[in-house]
Amino acid sequence: MIETNIDDMNPELYPVVINKLLELGALDVTITPALMKKGRPGCILQLLSPAELEHQLGQVIFEETSAIGYRIYPARRQVLKRVVIQVETCFGNVAVKIAHQASRIMNIAPEYEDCIKLAQKNNIAVKAVYNMAIKEAYRFIKQDLI
């Protein structure tokens, strides 16, 4: 885990930093609002990194943020197995990620970007596409295809 506190940076730059860290191999990046010293609003930038990328990702923090240091500490991860399926809805095809443990389904999540595109194309609410994709994913699962 690599983290730093930032209280003097233009927040419009955060998406660039996040994308660059993810592109270089960070496993997860979060920015959490925080109250810093002297009562200043700021944030905590945290990223989960493979050990071998620590220096490279740390360099991005130095180059792309106003941070002048960062903390590193070991972290362990527990992850579910995942499979991505394509489901056909009445609005179009949507990629759906299914997280499972053995044969037990733990989570079903349609690809948000797919849902947005289909909602715009069909002039409907995103949640309608999202919910339909989940329904079709359950139908897919019942056919024992996972």
Short mmCIF file of C-alpha atoms in Angstrom, two decimals:
data_model
loop_
_atom_site.label_atom_id
_atom_site.label_comp_id
_atom_site.label_asym_id
_atom_site.label_seq_id
_atom_site.Cartn_x
_atom_site.Cartn_y
_atom_site.Cartn_z
CA MET A 1 0.00 0.00 0.00
CA ILE A 2 1.34 3.40 -0.97
CA GLU A 3 -0.32 6.50 0.41
CA THR A 4 0.19 10.22 0.71
CA ASN A 5 -1.69 13.22 2.06
CA ILE A 6 -2.37 16.08 -0.34
CA ASP A 7 -3.75 19.46 0.73
CA ASP A 8 -2.47 21.90 -1.87
CA MET A 9 -3.31 20.50 -5.31
CA ASN A 10 -5.92 21.42 -7.88
CA PRO A 11 -8.51 18.59 -7.65
CA GLU A 12 -9.09 18.76 -11.42
CA LEU A 13 -5.76 16.91 -11.74
CA TYR A 14 -6.83 13.85 -9.71
CA PRO A 15 -8.40 11.90 -12.62
CA VAL A 16 -5.15 12.19 -14.60
CA VAL A 17 -3.15 10.89 -11.63
CA ILE A 18 -5.56 8.01 -11.02
CA ASN A 19 -5.57 6.95 -14.67
CA LYS A 20 -1.78 7.09 -14.94
CA LEU A 21 -1.33 4.99 -11.77
CA LEU A 22 -3.81 2.38 -13.00
CA GLU A 23 -2.25 2.26 -16.46
CA LEU A 24 1.18 1.64 -14.93
CA GLY A 25 -0.09 -1.31 -12.88
CA ALA A 26 -1.63 -0.07 -9.63
CA LEU A 27 -4.24 -2.62 -8.57
CA ASP A 28 -6.51 -0.04 -6.95
CA VAL A 29 -6.42 3.73 -6.45
CA THR A 30 -8.62 5.74 -4.11
CA ILE A 31 -8.79 9.34 -3.02
CA THR A 32 -10.47 9.99 0.31
CA PRO A 33 -11.37 13.47 1.61
CA ALA A 34 -9.62 14.37 4.88
CA LEU A 35 -9.11 17.28 7.20
CA MET A 36 -5.39 18.06 7.26
CA LYS A 37 -3.18 20.00 9.65
CA LYS A 38 -4.21 23.58 10.36
CA GLY A 39 -7.80 22.56 9.49
CA ARG A 40 -7.17 22.52 5.76
CA PRO A 41 -9.31 20.28 3.55
CA GLY A 42 -7.28 17.77 1.61
CA CYS A 43 -7.26 14.14 0.64
CA ILE A 44 -5.47 10.88 1.15
CA LEU A 45 -4.29 9.22 -2.07
CA GLN A 46 -3.96 5.46 -1.59
CA LEU A 47 -2.93 2.85 -4.07
CA LEU A 48 -2.45 -0.87 -3.90
CA SER A 49 0.67 -1.83 -5.78
CA PRO A 50 2.65 -4.92 -6.61
CA ALA A 51 5.95 -4.56 -4.71
CA GLU A 52 8.00 -4.45 -7.91
CA LEU A 53 6.13 -1.32 -9.11
CA GLU A 54 6.57 0.70 -5.92
CA HIS A 55 9.32 2.96 -7.27
CA GLN A 56 7.65 3.56 -10.65
CA LEU A 57 4.27 4.37 -9.08
CA GLY A 58 5.90 6.50 -6.40
CA GLN A 59 7.59 8.48 -9.15
CA VAL A 60 4.17 9.23 -10.67
CA ILE A 61 3.05 10.57 -7.28
CA PHE A 62 6.06 12.90 -7.20
CA GLU A 63 5.69 14.03 -10.83
CA GLU A 64 1.91 14.36 -11.06
CA THR A 65 0.91 15.57 -7.58
CA SER A 66 2.09 18.14 -5.07
CA ALA A 67 3.15 15.39 -2.62
CA ILE A 68 6.69 15.56 -1.26
CA GLY A 69 6.64 12.11 0.29
CA TYR A 70 4.62 8.94 0.61
CA ARG A 71 4.22 5.99 2.98
CA ILE A 72 4.62 2.34 2.05
CA TYR A 73 3.35 -0.59 4.06
CA PRO A 74 2.53 -4.22 3.29
CA ALA A 75 -1.07 -5.17 2.57
CA ARG A 76 -2.73 -8.49 1.80
CA ARG A 77 -5.61 -8.97 -0.60
CA GLN A 78 -8.38 -11.52 -0.72
CA VAL A 79 -10.15 -11.68 -4.08
CA LEU A 80 -13.01 -13.65 -5.57
CA LYS A 81 -12.69 -15.48 -8.86
CA ARG A 82 -14.29 -13.56 -11.70
CA VAL A 83 -15.63 -14.33 -15.12
CA VAL A 84 -16.92 -11.85 -17.69
CA ILE A 85 -19.82 -12.93 -19.85
CA GLN A 86 -21.70 -11.19 -22.64
CA VAL A 87 -25.46 -11.07 -22.20
CA GLU A 88 -28.01 -10.09 -24.81
CA THR A 89 -30.68 -7.70 -23.56
CA CYS A 90 -33.54 -6.18 -25.48
CA PHE A 91 -31.40 -3.00 -25.59
CA GLY A 92 -28.21 -4.66 -26.87
CA ASN A 93 -25.23 -6.66 -25.60
CA VAL A 94 -23.70 -5.94 -22.18
CA ALA A 95 -20.56 -7.36 -20.60
CA VAL A 96 -21.30 -8.62 -17.08
CA LYS A 97 -18.72 -9.52 -14.44
CA ILE A 98 -19.67 -12.41 -12.19
CA ALA A 99 -17.68 -12.87 -8.97
CA HIS A 100 -17.90 -16.31 -7.43
CA GLN A 101 -16.47 -18.54 -4.75
CA ALA A 102 -16.50 -22.15 -5.83
CA SER A 103 -19.98 -22.49 -7.36
CA ARG A 104 -21.56 -19.74 -5.22
CA ILE A 105 -22.30 -16.43 -6.94
CA MET A 106 -21.18 -13.53 -4.74
CA ASN A 107 -21.78 -10.56 -7.04
CA ILE A 108 -23.04 -9.68 -10.51
CA ALA A 109 -22.03 -6.35 -12.05
CA PRO A 110 -22.86 -5.15 -15.56
CA GLU A 111 -20.17 -3.08 -17.29
CA TYR A 112 -21.20 0.47 -16.54
CA GLU A 113 -19.86 1.92 -19.81
CA ASP A 114 -21.86 -0.62 -21.83
CA CYS A 115 -25.01 0.34 -19.92
CA ILE A 116 -24.43 4.06 -20.52
CA LYS A 117 -23.97 3.57 -24.27
CA LEU A 118 -27.10 1.45 -24.60
CA ALA A 119 -29.15 3.83 -22.45
CA GLN A 120 -28.15 6.74 -24.67
CA LYS A 121 -28.74 4.75 -27.85
CA ASN A 122 -32.21 3.65 -26.68
CA ASN A 123 -33.07 6.93 -24.91
CA ILE A 124 -33.78 5.19 -21.60
CA ALA A 125 -32.46 5.32 -18.04
CA VAL A 126 -29.11 3.66 -17.35
CA LYS A 127 -30.65 1.70 -14.48
CA ALA A 128 -33.10 0.06 -16.91
CA VAL A 129 -30.22 -1.36 -18.95
CA TYR A 130 -28.27 -2.24 -15.79
CA ASN A 131 -31.19 -4.13 -14.26
CA MET A 132 -31.98 -5.95 -17.51
CA ALA A 133 -28.34 -7.04 -17.79
CA ILE A 134 -28.45 -8.51 -14.29
CA LYS A 135 -31.69 -10.32 -15.11
CA GLU A 136 -30.15 -11.81 -18.27
CA ALA A 137 -27.00 -12.77 -16.36
CA TYR A 138 -29.10 -14.79 -13.90
CA ARG A 139 -30.77 -16.50 -16.85
CA PHE A 140 -27.31 -17.33 -18.21
CA ILE A 141 -26.22 -18.73 -14.82
CA LYS A 142 -29.33 -20.93 -14.57
CA GLN A 143 -28.23 -22.61 -17.79
CA ASP A 144 -25.14 -23.80 -15.84
CA LEU A 145 -22.77 -22.01 -18.17
CA ILE A 146 -20.55 -20.85 -15.31
#
